[in-house]
């Protein structure tokens, strides 16, 4: 059983670049995919605000920068090698070859890609690249407020090539998980489980922040958290509905599901909050939106709108209680990447196997039937893909961190951590009054201070 | 000369300002502070993390007055800031050795008397 | 006289689901409507920032949450019943039937909707849903900083079904106002007048904040107000140009008008400010943008670009002076929902009747002629629709609030209001320093405090 | 040699409004251009945050307002006269005529524009208008925290008509620079060099802030700077890929280049920071993104993706070192409009002549060959266009400022500057605690203060 | 009555609060301040502009205590706030003439003793 | 020992810091405050709401000095902070009973003398 979305392309002969039955280039699909790519790119800054608002103000910039730099370092790595490794039609079932390295041969025609597309291949490359960027950025939420920035830069860049790219190959590039019949519409396994597990491992390798569990560490700017959640949702329409690669009925159902699942998750989360403490929290609502989005991601184009409502509602529970547990545990997965993306991603991947259906809202836009449509086996296939992703992601992240640790220390000193990562890692503060800062001139002598008094 | 330092509830600031105005106290400095006293702690929750806010928002008044003004100043604050519930705050009266008005160099009582 | 935008569909036989002359599904229209739906959804968080910046920092989260929860509660209510009540082709002239309840029968084909559309019916449902969400959120601006959150949740959800949905039916769902020939391109009556009047009534029922009129209540973060206004404008392109339901010339004129009317309103408002106080205010500019958008909303696809400039310019006046008056009055419509959306919506609805024209910029994209094009009667029809909306909205909001008040108290206690709604309703603060917060552990015992000293 | 993008239109006879070979109106192109126009409009508020975060909090609103008011004043001026002057097919090689003044004759057909377009002419007018708005707003970065607001309003509006419009005519409206064969895909010369030089001149005419060089003036909110950079990038996809005027392969390459060039610039900038001070700064990363975008702008649709990576990487250097130099100089181009946009724009314009190629990624979407493709002369043409832009922009900005200075003083008083521009120019503060503000009632008597005590 | 004013590192605030709690000091007011002492200046860079931050974030405690409580209060702060590195801060003990509890009008020692 | 408390204009902070530096005063603590004195009230407008800002931004210096340093400190502040216009601020000199350096436990004069 093959991944049907690739079938048109792969049937002709996996690895062959010129494909006879390539569909025509579509301006309408191009229009939507231009927008969708921009929307997914916006998710990374959105994440910067979601994460940045949750930390203390002395680490706000550091946390935001962990996402922002992915736009550069991971983006460039993707263009240079990542794309080819993940999605070249060549290579084998485990890894692509380097035919597209340095974007060599990635054309403006809709030809040559591993999948049958109706938009310029180059644009499709860019769209896929935005996924790699956000996934790398997601991991950073587990290790905020303590990792040396140069070490992070190195880790993140390597991770995008060594962890993300192969996994993308397996699921989306005609690799062995696709062969097995595992389905992941927009990245439950490749993006969210992957990021969640890597974050978990990274949090364990890095260790807890020195204040963790000893004093309360509170979000310094909850409106930023809400802003981030809102922009993530907005961008996620590009992520999920863009994963139909065109302005189709498939994109439409993915879009509607991306609107309804977080809505349902929000309602359930708010009611859980209300029941447990009598108060609906803003951080909770922001988190619920993200969890709802994570859960629907692998299923977006494969399930009906009513199933999306159910998936959002059901999906809120595991992550909600995982976060409650985590906060009381000794695990400093600081911004709950595991509970949100890892657990949410697993829930979504499994539920995709439960709710998947070929005919959705009267049209055959789905690709397979799940448990409820009479194909219980699909749940097992999904679960198997989850296991593979968990294993690979955990192992490789561990190895990479140890490797980076050999090159340069991973942790900031306790003193730097206490002073704040913004000042010590970036030489900046997020919010300054300007009072008491002395301008330093070229000569190295502060202006406005008598040289005499200095000595 | 005395320095009257008062810690009051933020929601009472405007009332206190008004009362001081009526008491003809013209010069003062305020700042936002956080206090802990007998107030019941309020509980907040951020995702799974439950915290007790031990500190409550307060506003601190600092008023330099000549000796004869101490009593009216204290009285004005006391009546305007009181709600009768725990957390109303405190007033401290500190001795001052010297006061200067930066603009003119005037000292002590002259320094705190507004110029018409 | 019927609402021509529905004619294609309704002529065949109102209520018939299968329509012979349904136009073809268009990928280009779908591309635009995917984006437009995302844009309108973004308006609700945008509104959260517009409103949230205007209140005191101790109520910032509460105010933002009033908008954010609409994304969940109203969104789900829309999918479950709201859509069917508003826009099912069945029912009568006053209310739709429940054929689409739980999205039953809402297909991915462009068939079955009350209007003739060229995009998947399901996507159209979602697009319409985003309107209901933002409208409910708009109302909250009148009652910030004093309403108990659980009561608000209940009120807002009921309101979306009992007030919004019927009104949408009357104007857009082939109801009696459509029959009468009242025109509302993107929601002057259904959205803005409706929200403005409901806000007014809610402000009166709830009563003023205890500090209102006694001390100055200033915006805590004007940049957030500007951010909100900017994102509202951006989203409003989806709102207005999306109301053409396709990437058409109609969408283009609606888009251009949505750009020019607020521009003109901004200029007039700034000059009014300058004349009156010598200073152009930022809150004023943000308000002007919103008012300009409100005014053009009912007319967006029905008037020429020059008329849009005029409507924006003219429309600034009533709202500007209404706000001056309101601030001096005893009415605590805290964020001027009535002056902005109510008055602005009425101005727009009437001016639509004045400036409407069938042929716009050389193309027959309009649907009717207004006063200036020789049809003075249209102004009366518009005015009648306004009256109906005002009456219904006021009455039902009053009833709903009284009803909710029976179930659970509407107002927060004076003490909670003084402490701040964020802490008392949500158990959170918008901006924390983190100092002085003691971590509470599972056992209920704060960590880092000796149990002995506690007793 | 003519500007090929206009050839279809102009060959028939420059100035003729009805063009026989006009292509057909395309719904797909319209869909993309609706979005693109919205995206470019969003860039101006984005700039407000980029700039606003970089100044002190006492001038945050003033700085943001300098961008926001452009949305109104420049937008209206564009519709009334600017569009016609820049882009009417009539007039001569230096200036358009007034045939489109007040949008007269700007139709919803894709006819009558100076270029061959497939979208409604009116929408194209709006798209071009958003460029004028952002360009005017860009200039303000040079003169923040010291210019009287009414003088700024007047200057900015006049500038948009007298400086921007003619330059746009020369390059894009079939003017003499187009005739010469100078290429500028999305505005390197018209937008960035123009804004950079005008900013430089304005900074010199206005003089330095009184604290400049005497004390440190620090950004009050770096997260806002990051938010601005992110939204600018997002909007820039509309700016560059929208400059293909349709959802074409040209738009796709422009899009991909707009993603890759800033990514490369970010990497280089971060590494420069790391090498020089050991710390990657957040303000630096935000700046790098903008510089990368500026550099690729003139080349976006004319160079390959690999060239875009190179251009971004190369382009980072001149601006990086120009900023280092500027900070130590006596030039108070406060937010480095010259170093960022002026220098970045020149680098981009020249490199466009170096990297331009007709066939990109296997498809002939480019319009000319540059140096590397065997046409060294193109570099000279580009350089000549740069010189013309620099000269015109500098001269006219100088004249306009002197003119405005005659009508109303340009500089705020030293006292107002010290107090802060927000309070003195706008009568508002960006962030208030609300404490100590006394409500003033209609009677002019502050409420809550006994009238007796007042006298 | 005395007013104990202490300037400490922000990261030590929770420790100090806890130590004071153990020393049975219940009422206090804190505020965020910036200080300059012997600490090494930290350098920041914004684009080309290099600045030396002469001021470091500190937190200021202000605690009104009756005379017998001065020593334990000082001791509690001293031990909880110390890291041994430059920048640990200072404690000032100021004389107070009068203290009032706003809520009740109680004076002096009665004003700072918590009600059970 | 004395505690010098000075309220100055924010725009004068850097000048005051510099003057204190020249006067060899090394330790100090500042905080942002708001003050009311003889300054003309500034009017702000938010939509229709007109408000008078009675409070102006100021910065508060708190400087513990040994007795012999009081005069130079006051003089330094006085000259650096003066503009001659209403609103320049005040200086209060308060008696201090005891000063401790947290890092070492040193007391009084030793506590405020910087270590080389
Ligand atoms: N001993 C003290 N020293 C300094 N500030 C105090 C002291 N006691 C109380 N405060 C301040 O006064 C506020 C209210 O104090 P609290 O003791 O709760 O009030 P009450 O006097 O009504 O019992 C506290 O939040 C704190 O800011
Ligand atoms: N003389 C003083 N007056 C007021 N505050 C002071 C004084 N000296 C130091 N401080 C405060 O104490 C903090 C630490 O002082 P510093 O002299 O660096 O510490 P140490 O005592 O370890 O040498 C300073 O940042 C400042 O806030
Ligand atoms: N009596 C006072 N007590 C405390 N602070 C004062 C007092 N008088 C003035 N101030 C502070 O000094 C600032 C300037 O005072 P003001 O009286 O206007 O100046 P001037 O001394 O030039 O007349 C005020 O804003 C306030 O912060």
PDB file of N, CA and C in Angstrom, chain E residues 20-86:
ATOM      1  N   UNK E  20      12.618  36.137  55.820  1.00  0.00           N
ATOM      2  CA  UNK E  20      11.871  37.081  56.651  1.00  0.00           C
ATOM      3  C   UNK E  20      10.653  36.392  57.256  1.00  0.00           C
ATOM      4  N   UNK E  21      10.065  35.524  56.445  1.00  0.00           N
ATOM      5  CA  UNK E  21       8.906  34.795  56.921  1.00  0.00           C
ATOM      6  C   UNK E  21       9.274  33.965  58.140  1.00  0.00           C
ATOM      7  N   UNK E  22      10.412  33.302  58.018  1.00  0.00           N
ATOM      8  CA  UNK E  22      10.882  32.482  59.141  1.00  0.00           C
ATOM      9  C   UNK E  22      11.205  33.335  60.360  1.00  0.00           C
ATOM     10  N   UNK E  23      11.683  34.568  60.086  1.00  0.00           N
ATOM     11  CA  UNK E  23      12.014  35.460  61.204  1.00  0.00           C
ATOM     12  C   UNK E  23      10.761  36.143  61.736  1.00  0.00           C
ATOM     13  N   UNK E  24       9.629  35.690  61.267  1.00  0.00           N
ATOM     14  CA  UNK E  24       8.328  36.191  61.727  1.00  0.00           C
ATOM     15  C   UNK E  24       8.078  37.656  61.376  1.00  0.00           C
ATOM     16  N   UNK E  25       8.781  38.113  60.363  1.00  0.00           N
ATOM     17  CA  UNK E  25       8.489  39.463  59.885  1.00  0.00           C
ATOM     18  C   UNK E  25       7.385  39.345  58.860  1.00  0.00           C
ATOM     19  N   UNK E  26       6.270  39.984  59.106  1.00  0.00           N
ATOM     20  CA  UNK E  26       5.115  39.757  58.243  1.00  0.00           C
ATOM     21  C   UNK E  26       4.825  40.904  57.273  1.00  0.00           C
ATOM     22  N   UNK E  27       5.147  42.109  57.682  1.00  0.00           N
ATOM     23  CA  UNK E  27       4.792  43.233  56.808  1.00  0.00           C
ATOM     24  C   UNK E  27       6.011  43.772  56.081  1.00  0.00           C
ATOM     25  N   UNK E  28       5.889  43.983  54.806  1.00  0.00           N
ATOM     26  CA  UNK E  28       7.002  44.569  54.061  1.00  0.00           C
ATOM     27  C   UNK E  28       6.494  45.086  52.729  1.00  0.00           C
ATOM     28  N   UNK E  29       7.311  45.940  52.140  1.00  0.00           N
ATOM     29  CA  UNK E  29       6.974  46.518  50.842  1.00  0.00           C
ATOM     30  C   UNK E  29       8.218  46.437  49.971  1.00  0.00           C
ATOM     31  N   UNK E  30       8.050  46.013  48.736  1.00  0.00           N
ATOM     32  CA  UNK E  30       9.220  45.951  47.868  1.00  0.00           C
ATOM     33  C   UNK E  30       8.979  46.735  46.585  1.00  0.00           C
ATOM     34  N   UNK E  31      10.062  47.126  45.954  1.00  0.00           N
ATOM     35  CA  UNK E  31       9.932  47.795  44.663  1.00  0.00           C
ATOM     36  C   UNK E  31      11.159  47.493  43.823  1.00  0.00           C
ATOM     37  N   UNK E  32      10.966  47.605  42.532  1.00  0.00           N
ATOM     38  CA  UNK E  32      12.065  47.340  41.602  1.00  0.00           C
ATOM     39  C   UNK E  32      12.877  48.605  41.434  1.00  0.00           C
ATOM     40  N   UNK E  33      14.159  48.492  41.616  1.00  0.00           N
ATOM     41  CA  UNK E  33      15.019  49.667  41.484  1.00  0.00           C
ATOM     42  C   UNK E  33      16.224  49.281  40.633  1.00  0.00           C
ATOM     43  N   UNK E  34      17.035  50.272  40.357  1.00  0.00           N
ATOM     44  CA  UNK E  34      18.285  49.987  39.665  1.00  0.00           C
ATOM     45  C   UNK E  34      19.417  50.570  40.490  1.00  0.00           C
ATOM     46  N   UNK E  35      20.495  49.851  40.569  1.00  0.00           N
ATOM     47  CA  UNK E  35      21.554  50.330  41.439  1.00  0.00           C
ATOM     48  C   UNK E  35      22.897  50.378  40.757  1.00  0.00           C
ATOM     49  N   UNK E  36      23.743  51.163  41.339  1.00  0.00           N
ATOM     50  CA  UNK E  36      25.124  51.230  40.880  1.00  0.00           C
ATOM     51  C   UNK E  36      26.024  51.110  42.090  1.00  0.00           C
ATOM     52  N   UNK E  37      26.967  50.224  41.979  1.00  0.00           N
ATOM     53  CA  UNK E  37      27.891  50.063  43.096  1.00  0.00           C
ATOM     54  C   UNK E  37      29.210  49.632  42.520  1.00  0.00           C
ATOM     55  N   UNK E  38      29.772  48.591  43.087  1.00  0.00           N
ATOM     56  CA  UNK E  38      31.066  48.143  42.595  1.00  0.00           C
ATOM     57  C   UNK E  38      30.970  47.115  41.482  1.00  0.00           C
ATOM     58  N   UNK E  39      29.724  46.806  41.057  1.00  0.00           N
ATOM     59  CA  UNK E  39      29.564  45.760  40.048  1.00  0.00           C
ATOM     60  C   UNK E  39      30.280  46.135  38.755  1.00  0.00           C
ATOM     61  N   UNK E  40      30.780  45.124  38.062  1.00  0.00           N
ATOM     62  CA  UNK E  40      31.370  45.394  36.749  1.00  0.00           C
ATOM     63  C   UNK E  40      30.250  45.771  35.795  1.00  0.00           C
ATOM     64  N   UNK E  41      30.542  46.787  35.004  1.00  0.00           N
ATOM     65  CA  UNK E  41      29.516  47.240  34.069  1.00  0.00           C
ATOM     66  C   UNK E  41      29.345  46.236  32.959  1.00  0.00           C
ATOM     67  N   UNK E  42      28.116  46.109  32.525  1.00  0.00           N
ATOM     68  CA  UNK E  42      27.862  45.157  31.459  1.00  0.00           C
ATOM     69  C   UNK E  42      27.665  45.952  30.169  1.00  0.00           C
ATOM     70  N   UNK E  43      28.185  45.382  29.075  1.00  0.00           N
ATOM     71  CA  UNK E  43      28.158  46.103  27.808  1.00  0.00           C
ATOM     72  C   UNK E  43      27.045  45.565  26.923  1.00  0.00           C
ATOM     73  N   UNK E  44      26.289  46.461  26.326  1.00  0.00           N
ATOM     74  CA  UNK E  44      25.263  46.042  25.390  1.00  0.00           C
ATOM     75  C   UNK E  44      25.486  46.741  24.061  1.00  0.00           C
ATOM     76  N   UNK E  45      24.984  46.140  23.001  1.00  0.00           N
ATOM     77  CA  UNK E  45      25.172  46.730  21.679  1.00  0.00           C
ATOM     78  C   UNK E  45      23.840  46.747  20.949  1.00  0.00           C
ATOM     79  N   UNK E  46      23.475  47.904  20.417  1.00  0.00           N
ATOM     80  CA  UNK E  46      22.274  48.024  19.600  1.00  0.00           C
ATOM     81  C   UNK E  46      22.690  48.570  18.266  1.00  0.00           C
ATOM     82  N   UNK E  47      22.608  47.742  17.241  1.00  0.00           N
ATOM     83  CA  UNK E  47      23.197  48.093  15.960  1.00  0.00           C
ATOM     84  C   UNK E  47      24.610  48.588  16.252  1.00  0.00           C
ATOM     85  N   UNK E  48      25.000  49.708  15.742  1.00  0.00           N
ATOM     86  CA  UNK E  48      26.379  50.127  15.990  1.00  0.00           C
ATOM     87  C   UNK E  48      26.618  50.747  17.350  1.00  0.00           C
ATOM     88  N   UNK E  49      25.563  51.022  18.087  1.00  0.00           N
ATOM     89  CA  UNK E  49      25.714  51.767  19.338  1.00  0.00           C
ATOM     90  C   UNK E  49      26.088  50.846  20.492  1.00  0.00           C
ATOM     91  N   UNK E  50      27.238  51.098  21.081  1.00  0.00           N
ATOM     92  CA  UNK E  50      27.644  50.303  22.229  1.00  0.00           C
ATOM     93  C   UNK E  50      27.395  51.102  23.494  1.00  0.00           C
ATOM     94  N   UNK E  51      26.795  50.456  24.468  1.00  0.00           N
ATOM     95  CA  UNK E  51      26.506  51.173  25.700  1.00  0.00           C
ATOM     96  C   UNK E  51      26.971  50.353  26.887  1.00  0.00           C
ATOM     97  N   UNK E  52      27.322  51.054  27.943  1.00  0.00           N
ATOM     98  CA  UNK E  52      27.665  50.386  29.180  1.00  0.00           C
ATOM     99  C   UNK E  52      26.507  50.559  30.126  1.00  0.00           C
ATOM    100  N   UNK E  53      25.945  49.462  30.610  1.00  0.00           N
ATOM    101  CA  UNK E  53      24.862  49.578  31.552  1.00  0.00           C
ATOM    102  C   UNK E  53      25.489  49.770  32.921  1.00  0.00           C
ATOM    103  N   UNK E  54      25.391  50.988  33.447  1.00  0.00           N
ATOM    104  CA  UNK E  54      25.963  51.263  34.749  1.00  0.00           C
ATOM    105  C   UNK E  54      25.030  50.815  35.852  1.00  0.00           C
ATOM    106  N   UNK E  55      23.789  50.637  35.494  1.00  0.00           N
ATOM    107  CA  UNK E  55      22.807  50.339  36.524  1.00  0.00           C
ATOM    108  C   UNK E  55      22.354  48.900  36.418  1.00  0.00           C
ATOM    109  N   UNK E  56      22.240  48.282  37.524  1.00  0.00           N
ATOM    110  CA  UNK E  56      21.825  46.887  37.557  1.00  0.00           C
ATOM    111  C   UNK E  56      20.476  46.770  38.247  1.00  0.00           C
ATOM    112  N   UNK E  57      19.703  45.820  37.790  1.00  0.00           N
ATOM    113  CA  UNK E  57      18.397  45.600  38.405  1.00  0.00           C
ATOM    114  C   UNK E  57      18.571  45.151  39.851  1.00  0.00           C
ATOM    115  N   UNK E  58      17.852  45.786  40.739  1.00  0.00           N
ATOM    116  CA  UNK E  58      17.854  45.374  42.145  1.00  0.00           C
ATOM    117  C   UNK E  58      16.424  45.441  42.655  1.00  0.00           C
ATOM    118  N   UNK E  59      16.225  44.901  43.819  1.00  0.00           N
ATOM    119  CA  UNK E  59      14.923  45.030  44.451  1.00  0.00           C
ATOM    120  C   UNK E  59      15.123  45.654  45.831  1.00  0.00           C
ATOM    121  N   UNK E  60      14.264  46.580  46.124  1.00  0.00           N
ATOM    122  CA  UNK E  60      14.375  47.337  47.367  1.00  0.00           C
ATOM    123  C   UNK E  60      13.310  46.865  48.349  1.00  0.00           C
ATOM    124  N   UNK E  61      13.722  46.464  49.515  1.00  0.00           N
ATOM    125  CA  UNK E  61      12.790  46.107  50.578  1.00  0.00           C
ATOM    126  C   UNK E  61      12.660  47.275  51.533  1.00  0.00           C
ATOM    127  N   UNK E  62      11.470  47.471  52.015  1.00  0.00           N
ATOM    128  CA  UNK E  62      11.235  48.518  53.001  1.00  0.00           C
ATOM    129  C   UNK E  62      10.378  47.868  54.088  1.00  0.00           C
ATOM    130  N   UNK E  63      10.929  47.800  55.260  1.00  0.00           N
ATOM    131  CA  UNK E  63      10.265  47.035  56.309  1.00  0.00           C
ATOM    132  C   UNK E  63      10.222  47.841  57.603  1.00  0.00           C
ATOM    133  N   UNK E  64       9.032  48.148  58.020  1.00  0.00           N
ATOM    134  CA  UNK E  64       8.891  48.844  59.296  1.00  0.00           C
ATOM    135  C   UNK E  64       8.853  47.839  60.444  1.00  0.00           C
ATOM    136  N   UNK E  65       9.754  47.975  61.402  1.00  0.00           N
ATOM    137  CA  UNK E  65       9.791  47.001  62.497  1.00  0.00           C
ATOM    138  C   UNK E  65       9.949  47.711  63.830  1.00  0.00           C
ATOM    139  N   UNK E  66       9.483  47.072  64.873  1.00  0.00           N
ATOM    140  CA  UNK E  66       9.732  47.627  66.207  1.00  0.00           C
ATOM    141  C   UNK E  66      11.185  47.318  66.578  1.00  0.00           C
ATOM    142  N   UNK E  67      11.722  48.068  67.497  1.00  0.00           N
ATOM    143  CA  UNK E  67      13.166  48.039  67.738  1.00  0.00           C
ATOM    144  C   UNK E  67      13.727  46.640  67.965  1.00  0.00           C
ATOM    145  N   UNK E  68      12.948  45.826  68.677  1.00  0.00           N
ATOM    146  CA  UNK E  68      13.471  44.510  69.001  1.00  0.00           C
ATOM    147  C   UNK E  68      13.577  43.615  67.774  1.00  0.00           C
ATOM    148  N   UNK E  69      12.898  44.005  66.723  1.00  0.00           N
ATOM    149  CA  UNK E  69      12.907  43.170  65.521  1.00  0.00           C
ATOM    150  C   UNK E  69      14.020  43.546  64.548  1.00  0.00           C
ATOM    151  N   UNK E  70      14.693  44.649  64.826  1.00  0.00           N
ATOM    152  CA  UNK E  70      15.688  45.121  63.864  1.00  0.00           C
ATOM    153  C   UNK E  70      16.762  44.072  63.643  1.00  0.00           C
ATOM    154  N   UNK E  71      17.329  43.595  64.704  1.00  0.00           N
ATOM    155  CA  UNK E  71      18.437  42.659  64.560  1.00  0.00           C
ATOM    156  C   UNK E  71      18.044  41.395  63.794  1.00  0.00           C
ATOM    157  N   UNK E  72      16.953  40.714  64.189  1.00  0.00           N
ATOM    158  CA  UNK E  72      16.592  39.524  63.413  1.00  0.00           C
ATOM    159  C   UNK E  72      16.297  39.827  61.941  1.00  0.00           C
ATOM    160  N   UNK E  73      15.689  40.972  61.694  1.00  0.00           N
ATOM    161  CA  UNK E  73      15.371  41.319  60.308  1.00  0.00           C
ATOM    162  C   UNK E  73      16.651  41.472  59.503  1.00  0.00           C
ATOM    163  N   UNK E  74      17.568  42.243  60.051  1.00  0.00           N
ATOM    164  CA  UNK E  74      18.837  42.457  59.351  1.00  0.00           C
ATOM    165  C   UNK E  74      19.542  41.127  59.135  1.00  0.00           C
ATOM    166  N   UNK E  75      19.531  40.321  60.154  1.00  0.00           N
ATOM    167  CA  UNK E  75      20.222  39.039  60.051  1.00  0.00           C
ATOM    168  C   UNK E  75      19.594  38.154  58.957  1.00  0.00           C
ATOM    169  N   UNK E  76      18.289  38.152  58.930  1.00  0.00           N
ATOM    170  CA  UNK E  76      17.592  37.335  57.933  1.00  0.00           C
ATOM    171  C   UNK E  76      17.946  37.781  56.517  1.00  0.00           C
ATOM    172  N   UNK E  77      17.891  39.075  56.320  1.00  0.00           N
ATOM    173  CA  UNK E  77      18.205  39.584  54.976  1.00  0.00           C
ATOM    174  C   UNK E  77      19.647  39.269  54.639  1.00  0.00           C
ATOM    175  N   UNK E  78      20.517  39.575  55.562  1.00  0.00           N
ATOM    176  CA  UNK E  78      21.948  39.427  55.327  1.00  0.00           C
ATOM    177  C   UNK E  78      22.273  38.007  54.879  1.00  0.00           C
ATOM    178  N   UNK E  79      21.693  37.019  55.570  1.00  0.00           N
ATOM    179  CA  UNK E  79      22.079  35.653  55.216  1.00  0.00           C
ATOM    180  C   UNK E  79      21.382  35.176  53.943  1.00  0.00           C
ATOM    181  N   UNK E  80      20.166  35.620  53.728  1.00  0.00           N
ATOM    182  CA  UNK E  80      19.450  35.109  52.557  1.00  0.00           C
ATOM    183  C   UNK E  80      19.895  35.780  51.275  1.00  0.00           C
ATOM    184  N   UNK E  81      20.370  37.023  51.373  1.00  0.00           N
ATOM    185  CA  UNK E  81      20.666  37.773  50.150  1.00  0.00           C
ATOM    186  C   UNK E  81      22.123  37.669  49.736  1.00  0.00           C
ATOM    187  N   UNK E  82      22.927  37.069  50.573  1.00  0.00           N
ATOM    188  CA  UNK E  82      24.366  37.071  50.292  1.00  0.00           C
ATOM    189  C   UNK E  82      24.751  36.019  49.258  1.00  0.00           C
ATOM    190  N   UNK E  83      25.557  36.426  48.282  1.00  0.00           N
ATOM    191  CA  UNK E  83      26.167  35.464  47.380  1.00  0.00           C
ATOM    192  C   UNK E  83      27.679  35.536  47.539  1.00  0.00           C
ATOM    193  N   UNK E  84      28.138  36.662  48.110  1.00  0.00           N
ATOM    194  CA  UNK E  84      29.574  36.839  48.278  1.00  0.00           C
ATOM    195  C   UNK E  84      30.221  37.546  47.111  1.00  0.00           C
ATOM    196  N   UNK E  85      29.466  37.759  46.053  1.00  0.00           N
ATOM    197  CA  UNK E  85      30.044  38.484  44.923  1.00  0.00           C
ATOM    198  C   UNK E  85      29.631  39.940  44.964  1.00  0.00           C
ATOM    199  N   UNK E  86      30.462  40.774  44.372  1.00  0.00           N
ATOM    200  CA  UNK E  86      30.167  42.197  44.361  1.00  0.00           C
ATOM    201  C   UNK E  86      28.766  42.428  43.804  1.00  0.00           C
TER     202      UNK E  86
END
